[in-house]
Coordinates of C-alpha atoms in Angstrom, one line a residue:
X13 CA 2.3 1.9 -16.9
X14 CA -1.0 -0.4 -16.8
X15 CA -1.0 -2.6 -13.9
X16 CA -2.7 -6.1 -14.4
X17 CA -3.2 -8.7 -11.8
X18 CA -4.1 -12.4 -12.3
X19 CA -6.1 -13.6 -9.8
X20 CA -6.0 -17.5 -9.9
X21 CA -5.0 -21.1 -8.2
X22 CA -3.2 -21.9 -11.2
X23 CA 0.6 -22.3 -10.3
X24 CA 1.6 -23.2 -13.7
X25 CA 0.6 -19.6 -14.7
X26 CA 4.0 -18.3 -13.0
X27 CA 6.0 -19.6 -16.0
X28 CA 3.8 -17.0 -18.3
X29 CA 4.1 -13.9 -16.2
X30 CA 7.7 -13.1 -17.1
X31 CA 7.1 -13.5 -20.8
X32 CA 3.9 -11.2 -20.4
X33 CA 5.8 -8.6 -18.6
X34 CA 7.9 -7.9 -21.8
X35 CA 5.4 -8.9 -24.4
X36 CA 3.2 -5.9 -23.7
X37 CA 4.5 -2.4 -24.0
X38 CA 3.8 -0.2 -20.7
X39 CA 1.9 -3.1 -19.1
X40 CA 2.9 -4.8 -15.8
X41 CA 1.2 -8.1 -15.1
X42 CA 1.5 -9.8 -11.8
X43 CA 0.0 -13.0 -10.5
X44 CA -1.5 -13.5 -7.2
X45 CA -1.2 -17.2 -6.4
X46 CA -3.1 -20.1 -5.0
X47 CA -2.7 -20.0 -1.2
X48 CA -6.0 -18.7 -0.4
X49 CA -9.8 -19.8 -0.6
X50 CA -13.0 -18.8 -2.2
X51 CA -14.1 -17.3 1.4
X52 CA -11.3 -14.7 0.9
X53 CA -11.6 -13.9 -2.8
X54 CA -13.5 -10.8 -2.4
X55 CA -11.0 -9.5 0.3
X56 CA -8.0 -10.4 -2.1
X57 CA -9.5 -8.6 -4.9
X58 CA -10.2 -5.5 -2.9
X59 CA -6.6 -5.4 -1.8
X60 CA -5.7 -5.6 -5.4
X61 CA -7.7 -2.8 -6.0
X62 CA -6.1 -0.9 -3.3
X63 CA -2.7 -1.5 -4.4
X64 CA -3.4 0.5 -7.5
X65 CA -4.3 -2.6 -10.3
X66 CA -6.5 -1.2 -12.9
X67 CA -7.8 -4.8 -14.0
X68 CA -8.1 -8.1 -12.8
X69 CA -7.9 -11.6 -14.7
X70 CA -9.7 -14.5 -13.2
X71 CA -11.4 -17.8 -14.5
X72 CA -14.8 -17.8 -14.7
X73 CA -16.5 -18.5 -11.5
X74 CA -13.9 -16.4 -9.5
X75 CA -14.5 -13.3 -12.0
X76 CA -18.6 -13.8 -11.7
X77 CA -17.6 -13.7 -7.7
X78 CA -15.6 -10.6 -7.4
X79 CA -17.0 -8.4 -10.0
X80 CA -19.7 -6.9 -8.0
X81 CA -17.1 -5.9 -5.0
X82 CA -14.6 -4.1 -7.0
X83 CA -14.7 -1.1 -9.2
X84 CA -11.9 -2.0 -11.5
X85 CA -13.1 -4.2 -14.8
X86 CA -12.7 -8.0 -14.5
X87 CA -11.5 -9.9 -17.4
X88 CA -12.4 -13.6 -17.8
X89 CA -9.8 -16.2 -18.6
X90 CA -11.2 -19.6 -19.5
X91 CA -9.7 -22.7 -21.1
X92 CA -9.9 -22.7 -24.8
X93 CA -9.7 -25.7 -27.3
X94 CA -5.5 -25.7 -27.3
X95 CA -6.1 -26.1 -23.5
X96 CA -8.5 -28.8 -23.7
X97 CA -6.6 -31.0 -26.3
X98 CA -3.4 -30.4 -24.3
X99 CA -5.1 -31.8 -21.1
X100 CA -6.2 -34.7 -22.9
X101 CA -2.7 -35.7 -24.5
X102 CA -1.2 -35.1 -21.0
X103 CA -3.6 -37.5 -19.6
X104 CA -3.1 -39.7 -22.4
X105 CA -6.9 -40.5 -23.3
X106 CA -7.6 -43.9 -24.8
X107 CA -10.3 -44.7 -27.1
X108 CA -13.4 -45.1 -25.7
X109 CA -12.5 -43.8 -22.4
X110 CA -15.5 -42.2 -20.5
X111 CA -14.5 -38.6 -20.5
X112 CA -16.6 -35.5 -19.0
X113 CA -15.4 -31.9 -19.4
X114 CA -16.8 -29.5 -17.0
X115 CA -16.8 -25.8 -17.8
X116 CA -18.0 -22.7 -16.1
X117 CA -21.2 -21.4 -17.9
X118 CA -19.1 -18.5 -19.4
X119 CA -17.1 -20.5 -21.2
X120 CA -17.4 -19.8 -25.3
X121 CA -16.5 -23.6 -26.1
X122 CA -20.0 -24.2 -24.7
X123 CA -21.4 -22.6 -28.0
X124 CA -19.2 -25.1 -30.2
X125 CA -21.8 -27.5 -31.3
X126 CA -19.0 -29.6 -33.0
X127 CA -16.9 -29.8 -30.2
X128 CA -17.7 -33.5 -29.1
X129 CA -17.4 -35.0 -32.5
X130 CA -14.1 -33.0 -33.1
X131 CA -12.7 -34.4 -30.1
X132 CA -14.0 -38.0 -31.4
X133 CA -12.3 -37.5 -34.6
X134 CA -8.9 -36.8 -32.7
X135 CA -9.1 -39.4 -29.4
X136 CA -12.0 -41.7 -30.4
X137 CA -14.0 -40.9 -27.4
X138 CA -17.4 -39.1 -27.3
X139 CA -16.7 -36.6 -24.4
X140 CA -19.6 -35.4 -22.1
X141 CA -19.6 -31.5 -22.1
X142 CA -21.2 -30.1 -18.7
X143 CA -21.3 -26.6 -17.4
X144 CA -22.1 -25.2 -14.0
X145 CA -23.4 -21.8 -12.6
X146 CA -22.2 -21.8 -8.9
X147 CA -20.0 -23.8 -6.6
X148 CA -23.1 -25.9 -5.4
X149 CA -23.8 -26.8 -8.9
X150 CA -20.1 -27.6 -9.5
X151 CA -19.8 -30.1 -6.8
X152 CA -22.9 -31.7 -7.4
X153 CA -21.9 -32.4 -11.0
X154 CA -18.5 -33.5 -9.8
X155 CA -20.1 -35.8 -7.4
X156 CA -22.3 -37.2 -10.0
X157 CA -19.2 -38.0 -12.5
X158 CA -17.1 -39.7 -9.9
X159 CA -20.2 -41.9 -9.1
X160 CA -20.5 -43.0 -12.7
X161 CA -16.6 -43.6 -12.8
X162 CA -15.7 -40.9 -15.5
X163 CA -12.6 -39.2 -16.1
X164 CA -13.4 -35.7 -15.2
X165 CA -11.7 -32.8 -16.8
X166 CA -12.0 -29.5 -14.7
X167 CA -10.1 -27.0 -12.6
X168 CA -8.2 -26.6 -9.2
X169 CA -11.4 -27.8 -7.1
X170 CA -12.1 -30.7 -9.3
X171 CA -8.6 -32.0 -8.8
X172 CA -8.9 -31.5 -4.8
X173 CA -12.3 -33.3 -4.8
X174 CA -10.9 -36.3 -6.9
X175 CA -8.1 -36.5 -4.5
X176 CA -10.3 -36.6 -1.3
X177 CA -12.6 -39.5 -2.7
X178 CA -10.2 -41.2 -5.1
X179 CA -11.9 -40.3 -8.3
X180 CA -10.1 -39.8 -11.8
X181 CA -9.3 -36.2 -12.7
X182 CA -7.3 -34.2 -15.2
X183 CA -6.4 -30.8 -14.8
X184 CA -7.8 -28.4 -17.2
X185 CA -5.6 -25.3 -17.0
X186 CA -5.8 -21.9 -18.7
X187 CA -3.2 -22.1 -21.3
X188 CA -0.8 -19.3 -22.6
X189 CA -2.8 -18.3 -25.3
X190 CA -6.1 -17.7 -23.6
X191 CA -4.2 -15.8 -20.8
X192 CA -2.8 -13.7 -23.6
X193 CA -6.2 -13.2 -24.8
X194 CA -7.4 -12.2 -21.4
X195 CA -4.6 -9.7 -21.1
X196 CA -5.6 -8.2 -24.5
X197 CA -9.2 -7.9 -23.3
X198 CA -7.8 -6.4 -19.8
X199 CA -5.7 -3.7 -21.6
X200 CA -8.5 -2.7 -23.8
X201 CA -10.8 -2.4 -20.6
X202 CA -8.0 -0.1 -19.2
X203 CA -7.7 1.9 -22.1
X204 CA -11.4 2.6 -22.5
X205 CA -11.7 3.4 -18.6
X206 CA -9.0 6.0 -18.7
X207 CA -10.4 7.8 -21.9
X208 CA -13.9 7.5 -20.0
X209 CA -12.6 8.7 -17.0
X210 CA -10.6 11.8 -18.7
X211 CA -14.0 12.6 -20.5
X212 CA -15.9 12.5 -17.4
X213 CA -13.2 14.3 -15.7
X214 CA -13.7 17.1 -18.2
X215 CA -17.5 17.1 -18.0
X216 CA -17.5 17.2 -14.3
X217 CA -15.1 20.1 -14.2
X218 CA -17.2 21.9 -16.5
X219 CA -20.4 21.1 -15.0
X220 CA -19.0 21.7 -11.7
X221 CA -18.0 25.3 -12.3
X222 CA -21.2 26.3 -14.4
X223 CA -23.6 28.8 -12.7
X224 CA -26.5 26.4 -12.6
X225 CA -27.4 23.5 -10.4
X226 CA -27.1 20.1 -11.9
X227 CA -28.3 16.9 -9.9
X228 CA -28.8 13.3 -11.3
X229 CA -31.2 11.2 -9.4
X230 CA -32.3 7.3 -9.6
X231 CA -35.6 6.2 -9.5
X232 CA -35.8 6.1 -5.8
X233 CA -34.7 10.0 -5.9
X234 CA -31.3 9.1 -4.5
X235 CA -28.7 11.4 -5.7
X236 CA -26.4 9.8 -8.1
X237 CA -24.0 13.0 -8.9
X238 CA -24.4 16.6 -7.8
X239 CA -22.1 19.8 -8.7
X240 CA -20.7 22.3 -6.7
X241 CA -23.3 25.3 -7.5
X242 CA -26.1 22.8 -6.5
X243 CA -24.4 22.0 -3.2
X244 CA -23.8 25.8 -2.5
X245 CA -27.6 26.9 -3.0
X246 CA -29.1 24.0 -1.2
X247 CA -26.6 24.4 1.6
X248 CA -25.4 20.8 1.3
X249 CA -21.7 20.3 2.6
X250 CA -19.1 19.7 -0.1
X251 CA -17.5 16.8 1.8
X252 CA -21.0 15.1 2.4
X253 CA -21.3 12.0 0.4
X254 CA -24.4 11.8 -2.3
X255 CA -25.6 8.7 -0.6
X256 CA -26.6 10.5 2.3
X257 CA -28.1 13.5 0.5
X258 CA -31.9 13.9 1.2
X259 CA -33.0 15.8 -1.9
X260 CA -36.8 15.8 -1.1
X261 CA -35.9 17.6 2.1
X262 CA -33.6 20.1 0.5
X263 CA -36.1 21.0 -2.0
X264 CA -39.7 20.4 -0.4
X265 CA -42.9 20.8 -2.2
X266 CA -42.0 19.1 -5.3
X267 CA -44.1 15.9 -6.2
X268 CA -40.9 13.8 -7.0
X269 CA -42.9 10.9 -8.5
X270 CA -43.7 13.4 -11.3
X271 CA -40.2 14.6 -11.8
X272 CA -39.2 11.2 -12.9
X273 CA -42.5 10.5 -15.0
X274 CA -42.8 14.0 -16.6
X275 CA -40.3 16.6 -17.7
X276 CA -40.7 19.9 -15.9
X277 CA -39.9 23.5 -17.1
X278 CA -39.5 26.8 -15.5
X279 CA -41.1 25.5 -12.0
X280 CA -40.4 27.9 -9.4
X281 CA -39.7 26.6 -6.0
X282 CA -38.2 27.3 -2.5
X283 CA -35.4 25.3 -0.8
X284 CA -35.0 24.9 2.8
X285 CA -31.8 27.1 2.5
X286 CA -34.7 30.0 1.6
X287 CA -33.6 30.4 -2.0
X288 CA -36.1 30.7 -4.7
X289 CA -34.9 28.8 -7.9
X290 CA -36.3 28.2 -11.2
X291 CA -36.0 24.3 -11.9
X292 CA -36.3 22.3 -15.2
X293 CA -35.9 18.6 -15.2
X294 CA -35.2 15.9 -17.9
X295 CA -36.0 12.5 -17.9
X296 CA -33.3 9.5 -19.0
X297 CA -33.0 5.8 -19.2
X298 CA -30.3 4.7 -16.8
X299 CA -27.6 2.1 -17.5
X300 CA -29.6 -0.7 -16.0
X301 CA -32.9 0.5 -17.9
X302 CA -34.5 2.1 -14.7
X303 CA -35.7 5.6 -14.8
X304 CA -33.5 8.6 -13.9
X305 CA -33.8 12.3 -14.0
X306 CA -31.5 15.5 -14.4
X307 CA -32.5 18.4 -12.6
X308 CA -31.3 21.7 -13.6
X309 CA -32.0 25.0 -11.8
X310 CA -30.8 28.6 -11.2
X311 CA -31.3 31.1 -8.3
X312 CA -34.0 33.5 -9.5
X313 CA -32.1 36.5 -8.6
X314 CA -29.2 35.2 -10.6
X315 CA -31.4 34.8 -13.8
X316 CA -32.6 38.4 -13.5
X317 CA -29.0 39.3 -13.0
X318 CA -28.2 37.5 -16.2
X319 CA -31.2 39.0 -18.0
X320 CA -30.0 42.5 -17.2
X321 CA -26.6 41.6 -18.7
X322 CA -27.7 40.4 -21.8
X323 CA -30.0 43.9 -22.0
X324 CA -26.7 45.5 -21.4
X325 CA -25.2 43.5 -23.9
X326 CA -27.6 44.1 -26.6
X327 CA -27.4 48.0 -25.9
X328 CA -23.4 47.9 -26.1
X329 CA -24.1 46.5 -29.7
X330 CA -26.5 49.0 -30.6
X331 CA -29.5 46.5 -31.0
X332 CA -31.9 48.5 -28.9
X333 CA -34.5 51.5 -29.6
X334 CA -32.9 54.7 -28.3
X335 CA -35.7 57.2 -29.2
X336 CA -39.1 57.6 -27.4
X337 CA -41.7 59.7 -28.2
X338 CA -40.6 62.5 -25.9
X339 CA -37.7 62.9 -28.4
X340 CA -39.9 63.5 -31.3
X341 CA -40.2 67.5 -31.7
X342 CA -43.2 69.0 -33.4
X343 CA -46.2 70.8 -32.0
X344 CA -48.1 70.9 -35.4
X345 CA -51.6 69.2 -35.5
X346 CA -50.5 66.5 -37.9
X347 CA -47.7 65.5 -35.7
X348 CA -49.3 65.6 -32.6
X349 CA -51.9 63.3 -33.9
X350 CA -49.5 61.0 -35.5
X351 CA -47.7 60.8 -31.9
X352 CA -50.9 59.9 -30.3
X353 CA -51.6 57.2 -32.8
X354 CA -48.4 56.0 -32.3
X355 CA -48.7 55.7 -28.5
X356 CA -52.1 54.2 -28.9
X357 CA -51.1 51.5 -31.4
X358 CA -47.8 50.5 -29.5
X359 CA -49.7 49.2 -26.5
X360 CA -51.2 46.2 -28.6
X361 CA -49.0 43.7 -30.0
X362 CA -50.0 44.1 -33.6
X363 CA -47.7 44.5 -36.9
X364 CA -47.5 48.0 -37.8
X365 CA -46.9 49.4 -41.4
X366 CA -45.3 52.8 -41.6
X367 CA -45.7 54.9 -44.7
X368 CA -43.7 58.3 -45.2
X369 CA -41.4 59.9 -47.4
X370 CA -37.6 59.6 -47.4
X371 CA -36.5 61.4 -44.5
X372 CA -39.5 61.8 -42.3
X373 CA -38.2 59.8 -39.6
X374 CA -40.1 56.2 -40.1
X375 CA -37.3 54.4 -38.1
X376 CA -37.4 57.1 -35.3
X377 CA -41.3 56.3 -35.0
X378 CA -40.6 52.3 -35.1
X379 CA -38.2 52.7 -32.3
X380 CA -41.0 54.7 -30.3
X381 CA -43.6 52.0 -30.9
X382 CA -41.0 49.6 -29.5
X383 CA -40.3 51.5 -26.6
X384 CA -44.0 52.2 -25.7
X385 CA -44.9 48.4 -25.9
X386 CA -44.7 45.7 -23.7
X387 CA -41.6 44.5 -25.5
X388 CA -39.2 47.4 -24.6
X389 CA -37.1 45.2 -22.5
X390 CA -36.4 43.1 -25.5
X391 CA -34.2 43.8 -28.7
X392 CA -34.7 46.1 -31.5
X393 CA -33.2 45.1 -34.8
X394 CA -33.7 47.5 -38.2
X395 CA -32.7 46.3 -41.5
X396 CA -32.9 48.1 -44.8
X397 CA -34.5 45.6 -47.3
X398 CA -33.3 47.8 -50.4
X399 CA -29.7 47.8 -49.2
X400 CA -28.9 43.9 -49.5
X401 CA -28.8 41.6 -52.4
X402 CA -31.6 39.0 -51.9
X403 CA -29.3 36.2 -50.9
X404 CA -27.7 38.3 -48.5
X405 CA -30.8 39.6 -47.1
X406 CA -32.3 35.9 -46.5
X407 CA -29.2 34.9 -44.8
X408 CA -29.3 38.2 -42.5
X409 CA -32.9 37.7 -41.8
X410 CA -33.2 34.0 -41.1
X411 CA -29.6 32.8 -40.5
X412 CA -28.0 30.0 -41.9
X413 CA -26.3 26.6 -40.7
X414 CA -22.7 25.5 -40.8
X415 CA -21.8 24.4 -44.5
X416 CA -25.0 26.0 -45.9
X417 CA -22.9 27.9 -48.7
X418 CA -19.4 28.9 -49.3
X419 CA -17.8 31.0 -46.7
X420 CA -20.8 30.2 -43.9
X421 CA -19.4 30.5 -40.6
X422 CA -18.4 27.6 -38.5
X423 CA -21.5 27.1 -36.2
X424 CA -23.7 28.9 -38.4
X425 CA -25.2 32.1 -37.5
X426 CA -28.5 33.1 -36.1
X427 CA -30.7 35.5 -38.2
X428 CA -32.3 38.7 -37.1
X429 CA -35.6 37.0 -36.3
X430 CA -34.2 34.8 -34.2
X431 CA -31.9 37.2 -32.4
X432 CA -34.8 39.3 -32.0
X433 CA -36.8 37.0 -30.0
X434 CA -39.2 38.9 -27.6
X435 CA -38.5 42.0 -29.4
X436 CA -39.3 43.8 -32.5
X437 CA -38.0 43.8 -36.0
X438 CA -38.0 46.9 -38.4
X439 CA -38.2 46.3 -41.9
X440 CA -37.4 49.3 -43.7
X441 CA -38.3 49.5 -47.6
X442 CA -40.3 46.7 -47.3
X443 CA -41.8 47.4 -50.8
X444 CA -38.4 46.5 -52.3
X445 CA -38.6 43.0 -51.4
X446 CA -38.4 40.4 -54.0
X447 CA -41.6 37.9 -54.5
X448 CA -39.5 35.1 -53.1
X449 CA -38.6 37.2 -50.2
X450 CA -41.9 38.2 -49.5
X451 CA -43.1 34.4 -49.4
X452 CA -40.5 34.0 -47.0
X453 CA -41.6 36.9 -44.7
X454 CA -45.3 35.7 -45.1
X455 CA -44.2 32.4 -43.9
X456 CA -42.6 33.8 -40.7
X457 CA -45.4 36.1 -39.7
X458 CA -48.2 33.3 -40.3
X459 CA -46.2 30.4 -38.7
X460 CA -44.3 32.4 -36.2
X461 CA -41.1 30.1 -36.9
X462 CA -38.1 30.4 -38.9
X463 CA -35.6 28.0 -40.6
X464 CA -31.9 28.9 -41.2
X465 CA -30.7 28.6 -44.7
X466 CA -29.5 24.9 -45.2
X467 CA -31.1 23.4 -42.1
X468 CA -34.3 21.4 -41.3
X469 CA -34.6 22.5 -37.8
X470 CA -37.7 24.7 -37.1
X471 CA -37.0 27.5 -34.6
X472 CA -40.3 29.2 -32.9
X473 CA -39.8 33.1 -32.7
X474 CA -41.9 35.6 -31.0
X475 CA -41.3 39.2 -32.5
X476 CA -43.5 42.0 -33.5
X477 CA -42.9 43.4 -37.0
X478 CA -42.9 47.2 -38.0
X479 CA -42.5 47.5 -41.5
X480 CA -42.1 51.0 -43.3
X481 CA -41.9 52.2 -47.2
X482 CA -41.8 55.3 -49.0
X483 CA -43.8 53.5 -51.9
X484 CA -47.7 53.5 -51.8
X485 CA -47.8 49.6 -50.9
X486 CA -51.6 49.4 -51.8
X487 CA -50.8 50.6 -55.1
X488 CA -47.8 48.1 -55.4
X489 CA -50.4 45.3 -54.6
X490 CA -52.8 46.7 -57.2
X491 CA -49.9 46.4 -59.8
X492 CA -49.2 42.8 -58.9
X493 CA -45.8 43.9 -57.5
X494 CA -46.5 43.1 -53.8
X495 CA -48.3 40.0 -52.3
X496 CA -51.6 41.3 -51.3
X497 CA -51.9 38.6 -48.3
X498 CA -48.5 39.9 -46.9
X499 CA -49.8 43.6 -47.2
X500 CA -52.8 42.8 -45.0
X501 CA -50.5 40.8 -42.5
X502 CA -48.1 43.9 -42.1
X503 CA -50.8 46.5 -42.4
X504 CA -52.7 45.6 -39.1
X505 CA -52.1 49.2 -38.2
X506 CA -51.3 52.0 -40.7
X507 CA -49.3 54.9 -39.5
X508 CA -48.6 58.0 -42.1
X509 CA -45.7 60.2 -41.1
X510 CA -46.5 63.7 -42.4
X511 CA -43.7 65.2 -44.7
X512 CA -42.0 68.5 -43.2
X513 CA -43.9 70.6 -46.0
X514 CA -47.2 69.6 -44.3
X515 CA -45.9 70.8 -41.0
X516 CA -44.4 74.0 -41.3
X517 CA -44.5 75.3 -37.9
X518 CA -42.1 72.5 -36.7
X519 CA -39.4 73.4 -38.9
X520 CA -37.8 76.2 -36.5
X521 CA -38.1 74.2 -33.4
X522 CA -36.5 71.1 -35.3
X523 CA -33.8 73.5 -36.8
X524 CA -33.0 74.8 -33.4
X525 CA -32.5 71.5 -31.8
X526 CA -30.2 70.2 -34.6
X527 CA -28.1 73.4 -34.6
X528 CA -27.5 73.0 -30.6
X529 CA -26.8 69.1 -31.4
X530 CA -24.2 70.0 -34.0
X531 CA -22.9 72.8 -31.7
X532 CA -22.2 70.2 -29.0
X533 CA -20.6 67.9 -31.3
X534 CA -18.3 70.3 -32.7
X535 CA -17.9 72.2 -29.4
X536 CA -19.0 75.5 -31.0
X537 CA -21.9 77.9 -30.3
X538 CA -24.0 79.0 -32.9
X539 CA -24.8 82.9 -32.6
X540 CA -26.0 83.4 -36.2
X541 CA -29.3 85.5 -36.7
X542 CA -31.8 84.5 -39.4
X543 CA -33.3 87.6 -41.0
X544 CA -36.9 87.6 -41.6
X545 CA -36.7 87.1 -45.3
X546 CA -34.5 84.1 -44.7
X547 CA -37.1 82.7 -42.1
X548 CA -39.9 83.1 -45.0
X549 CA -37.8 81.2 -47.3
X550 CA -37.4 78.4 -45.0
X551 CA -40.6 78.2 -44.4
X552 CA -41.8 78.0 -48.0
X553 CA -39.1 75.9 -49.0
X554 CA -40.4 72.5 -50.4
X555 CA -38.3 70.2 -48.3
X556 CA -38.2 67.1 -50.5
X557 CA -35.7 65.5 -48.2
X558 CA -37.9 66.1 -45.3
X559 CA -36.4 66.0 -41.5
X560 CA -33.0 64.6 -43.2
X561 CA -32.5 67.5 -45.2
X562 CA -33.1 70.0 -42.5
X563 CA -30.6 68.3 -40.5
X564 CA -28.1 68.5 -43.3
X565 CA -29.0 72.4 -43.5
X566 CA -28.0 72.4 -39.8
X567 CA -24.8 70.8 -40.3
X568 CA -23.8 73.0 -43.2
X569 CA -24.3 75.9 -41.0
X570 CA -21.0 74.7 -39.1
X571 CA -19.4 73.2 -42.1
X572 CA -19.6 76.2 -44.3
X573 CA -18.8 78.9 -41.4
X574 CA -22.3 80.4 -41.1
X575 CA -22.6 79.9 -37.4
X576 CA -21.8 83.4 -36.6
X577 CA -23.3 86.4 -37.9
X578 CA -26.4 87.2 -39.9
X579 CA -28.1 84.5 -42.4
X580 CA -29.8 86.1 -45.1
X581 CA -31.7 84.9 -48.5
X582 CA -28.2 84.5 -50.1
X583 CA -26.7 82.5 -47.3
X584 CA -30.0 80.2 -47.3
X585 CA -29.5 79.6 -51.0
X586 CA -26.0 78.5 -50.4
X587 CA -26.9 76.2 -47.4
X588 CA -29.7 74.7 -49.4
X589 CA -27.9 73.6 -52.1
X590 CA -27.6 69.7 -52.6
X591 CA -25.5 69.6 -55.6
X592 CA -23.1 71.0 -57.7
X593 CA -26.1 71.7 -60.3
X594 CA -27.3 74.2 -57.7
X595 CA -24.3 76.4 -57.4
X596 CA -22.8 78.8 -59.5
X597 CA -24.0 82.2 -61.2
X598 CA -27.1 81.9 -63.0
X599 CA -28.3 78.8 -61.6
X600 CA -31.6 78.4 -60.2
X601 CA -31.4 77.9 -56.4
X602 CA -33.5 75.8 -54.3
X603 CA -34.8 78.9 -52.0
X604 CA -38.4 80.2 -52.4
X605 CA -39.4 81.6 -55.8
X606 CA -36.9 79.5 -57.7
X607 CA -37.9 76.2 -59.4
X608 CA -35.9 73.1 -58.7
X609 CA -32.9 72.9 -61.6
X610 CA -33.7 70.1 -64.2
X611 CA -31.0 68.6 -66.4
X612 CA -33.5 66.7 -68.2
X613 CA -37.2 66.9 -68.9
X614 CA -40.2 64.8 -68.5
X615 CA -40.6 63.2 -71.9
X616 CA -36.9 62.3 -71.7
X617 CA -37.5 60.7 -68.4
X618 CA -40.5 58.9 -69.6
X619 CA -38.6 57.4 -72.5
X620 CA -35.4 56.4 -70.4
X621 CA -37.8 54.3 -68.2
X622 CA -39.4 52.8 -71.2
X623 CA -36.1 51.8 -72.7
X624 CA -34.9 50.3 -69.3
X625 CA -37.9 48.5 -68.6
X626 CA -39.0 50.8 -65.6
X627 CA -35.6 50.0 -63.9
X628 CA -35.2 53.6 -62.3
X629 CA -31.4 52.9 -61.3
X630 CA -30.7 52.3 -65.0
X631 CA -32.9 55.1 -66.2
X632 CA -30.9 57.4 -64.1
X633 CA -27.5 56.1 -65.8
X634 CA -29.1 56.8 -69.0
X635 CA -30.0 60.4 -68.3
X636 CA -26.8 61.2 -66.4
X637 CA -28.3 61.7 -63.0
X638 CA -28.3 60.2 -59.7
X639 CA -31.2 57.7 -58.7
X640 CA -32.2 60.0 -55.9
X641 CA -32.6 63.2 -58.3
X642 CA -34.5 60.9 -60.6
X643 CA -36.8 59.7 -57.8
X644 CA -37.2 63.6 -56.9
X645 CA -38.1 64.6 -60.6
X646 CA -40.8 61.8 -60.5
X647 CA -42.3 62.9 -57.2
X648 CA -42.5 66.4 -58.4
X649 CA -44.2 65.1 -61.4
X650 CA -46.7 63.3 -59.6
X651 CA -47.6 66.3 -57.3
X652 CA -47.7 68.6 -60.1
X653 CA -50.6 66.3 -61.8
X654 CA -52.3 66.1 -58.4
X655 CA -52.5 69.9 -58.0
X656 CA -54.0 70.1 -61.8
X657 CA -56.5 67.4 -60.9

């Protein structure tokens, strides 16, 4: 139920109140009458507010007088044209009567330039239209009107003055239509205020429960609003009125005039409550046009704790680097040099390009670079550039805004570069990027910023890029399949991981470690013993799949039941089998002394590649072999050519 009070001297309004009570749904309209003077208007208005009324309707001067002293809205009720005409008819105006109409200066009829000529056309008089600002001006003009023996049309005070000096005066009442208009205005003000209050209540509830201090100050550094967190950190009692809060005393050492003129970011200050806080400020323009500022702050220890939680969540989601150089086994000379180079280049925040065959552990070294660097506390994101279609890869790397494409998540999604801010991004198989994707990546590296798909907003990012490829990227550049400028951006440091066949002394330490890992995984103990001949076979094996193939070999020891007893050459042949083609009587095995089985010849491969325009996937399908097997055959052919050269 809305409650509206009409504050007026006009007795005749009483006849409207019953009608107004029933005319407006859920609205109570009460008139507070004419038994008081201007001296007690403010007290009467405050009393109305205390009684729970949500709006006051008053005539112009009364409304202006009480607005500053109440917090509820005040709607103005002024005589309209119908009221003026009715007053003249009731008085019985005759042609050429000297008429003066006196309005409070807020009355909209003062803006009607044709008002005088309109009244003349109806009554044959040219009325004098006057206005007043305050009661002094009002009485001055009344006296002037009566001294000139004119007929005054005015409100209650004009009538009283006419009685005192014997002047002619006609009461100018606020009629039913004008009151109705004022009530409609008051209802609108109440409904708007209720919505604002509900919205502000929700906002205050949210801001008060946040783990962040929020304070609004005016241009005199007086507190306008403060939330509970700020009170708690600054040691300000919850029941202390905001007008009594001495903020400069609570946070000393701040040049408050600068707070109101220049926005501050990440300023660390000490409070009188002996708390270190990190403070940001935001300047705004107040409702009256003056300067205001918002202050946002957190306790430094809470920021540290929050960062710990974020890092813990990143680890929970797996977006962190697990491995360090201590996890990389191998004492061969090549591996020792590789690890030393990795440790050295990790210290400097430069992009790294890692080259190595499939299975050598390129991501393992990328993680080591991250963990040995100053970014080790940040996130580590890895993505295989060859595993996703171009459109999906770009949305993963750069993110997208809401509505960017069909199926886009509501609110959009940040990309890997955005989420990896202050950390490292590992781009595996970077040589597989399309020309368009290469251009987009080059822009990120050069500008250190990303733009989500479907958005115009530029987001600055701080990431280190570690890229990897089993292709010779320089050769790709020469063949115009990879951008030269991108190559040199990625290739600040070039790191080559040696294949397993070039560090054979590492084979058995690695195999032993993998067997122990698998034994723990399956809750089994491996007691198998390799014969000397079996060991020679393993040392002389080509290990085209590198460390990954050795891991698979260790897994097969358990999966095929060879974890007990003796493992000789025959068992090694079985454990090294990579496909059905390697199995069965008469099939050449992958153990030493046997050549890898080939289902197709080199000329066949070359012809298939020619017919498929160099597309290896299509060529493999045409030949009836896997793409991996085709790659191995091509790699073997390249090695054979190098040996003959």
